[in-house]
Tab-separated table of C-alpha atoms in Angstrom:
chain	number	residue	atom	x	y	z
A	39	MET	CA	0.003	-0.008	-0.004
A	40	PRO	CA	1.598	3.324	-1.059
A	41	HIS	CA	2.460	6.017	1.466
A	42	ALA	CA	2.266	9.752	0.689
A	43	ASP	CA	3.637	12.655	2.681
A	44	THR	CA	1.094	14.860	0.908
A	45	LEU	CA	-1.962	13.619	-1.000
A	46	THR	CA	-4.404	15.871	-2.868
A	47	VAL	CA	-7.677	14.492	-4.209
A	48	VAL	CA	-9.343	16.557	-6.950
A	49	HIS	CA	-13.073	15.868	-7.172
A	50	HIS	CA	-15.329	16.155	-10.248
A	51	ASP	CA	-16.698	19.501	-8.984
A	52	ASP	CA	-13.075	20.856	-8.835
A	53	THR	CA	-12.961	20.907	-5.034
A	54	ARG	CA	-9.795	19.547	-3.440
A	55	THR	CA	-9.221	17.505	-0.324
A	56	ARG	CA	-5.688	17.453	1.117
A	57	TYR	CA	-4.109	14.968	3.495
A	58	THR	CA	-0.672	14.625	5.031
A	59	ASP	CA	1.143	11.445	6.027
A	60	VAL	CA	-1.361	8.913	4.669
A	61	ARG	CA	-1.575	5.484	3.152
A	62	TYR	CA	-3.856	5.098	0.161
A	63	GLN	CA	-5.225	2.607	-2.323
A	64	LEU	CA	-6.454	3.506	-5.798
A	65	HIS	CA	-9.073	1.207	-7.281
A	66	ARG	CA	-11.564	1.176	-10.118
A	67	ASP	CA	-14.304	2.857	-8.076
A	68	GLY	CA	-12.151	5.617	-6.522
A	69	ILE	CA	-9.649	5.916	-3.706
A	70	ARG	CA	-9.450	4.718	-0.106
A	71	ILE	CA	-7.280	6.720	2.299
A	72	TRP	CA	-6.066	5.897	5.813
A	73	SER	CA	-4.981	8.885	7.914
A	74	GLU	CA	-4.757	9.826	11.588
A	75	GLU	CA	-8.407	10.961	11.352
A	76	GLY	CA	-9.511	7.511	10.190
A	77	GLU	CA	-10.502	5.888	6.918
A	78	HIS	CA	-11.879	7.875	3.984
A	79	ALA	CA	-13.346	6.629	0.702
A	80	PHE	CA	-14.122	8.752	-2.365
A	81	THR	CA	-15.739	7.699	-5.609
A	82	ASP	CA	-16.094	11.127	-7.257
A	83	ILE	CA	-12.392	11.707	-8.013
A	84	LEU	CA	-11.056	13.350	-11.117
A	85	MET	CA	-7.376	12.940	-10.235
A	86	THR	CA	-4.927	12.598	-7.379
A	87	HIS	CA	-1.494	14.087	-6.625
A	88	ALA	CA	0.697	12.111	-4.224
A	89	TYR	CA	4.122	13.292	-3.070
A	90	ARG	CA	6.664	11.352	-1.113
A	91	GLN	CA	9.819	13.048	0.153
A	92	ARG	CA	12.849	10.799	0.100
A	93	GLU	CA	16.196	11.223	1.744
A	94	ALA	CA	19.038	11.987	-0.703
A	95	LYS	CA	21.477	9.115	-1.225
A	96	ALA	CA	25.069	9.705	-0.197
A	97	SER	CA	27.528	9.832	-3.113
């Protein structure tokens, strides 16, 4: 299950829902998100933006 430091869900009506430090699962019917506030499920998504910050590798 992917982890995102920042996840933005864009809905069909152009509203946006933002989460930080979440796990998520994309599926045919939408997206399921697990955050500190609990579990969320959306079916009206247009797109998602997920960002994960990674530590730089030492050269």
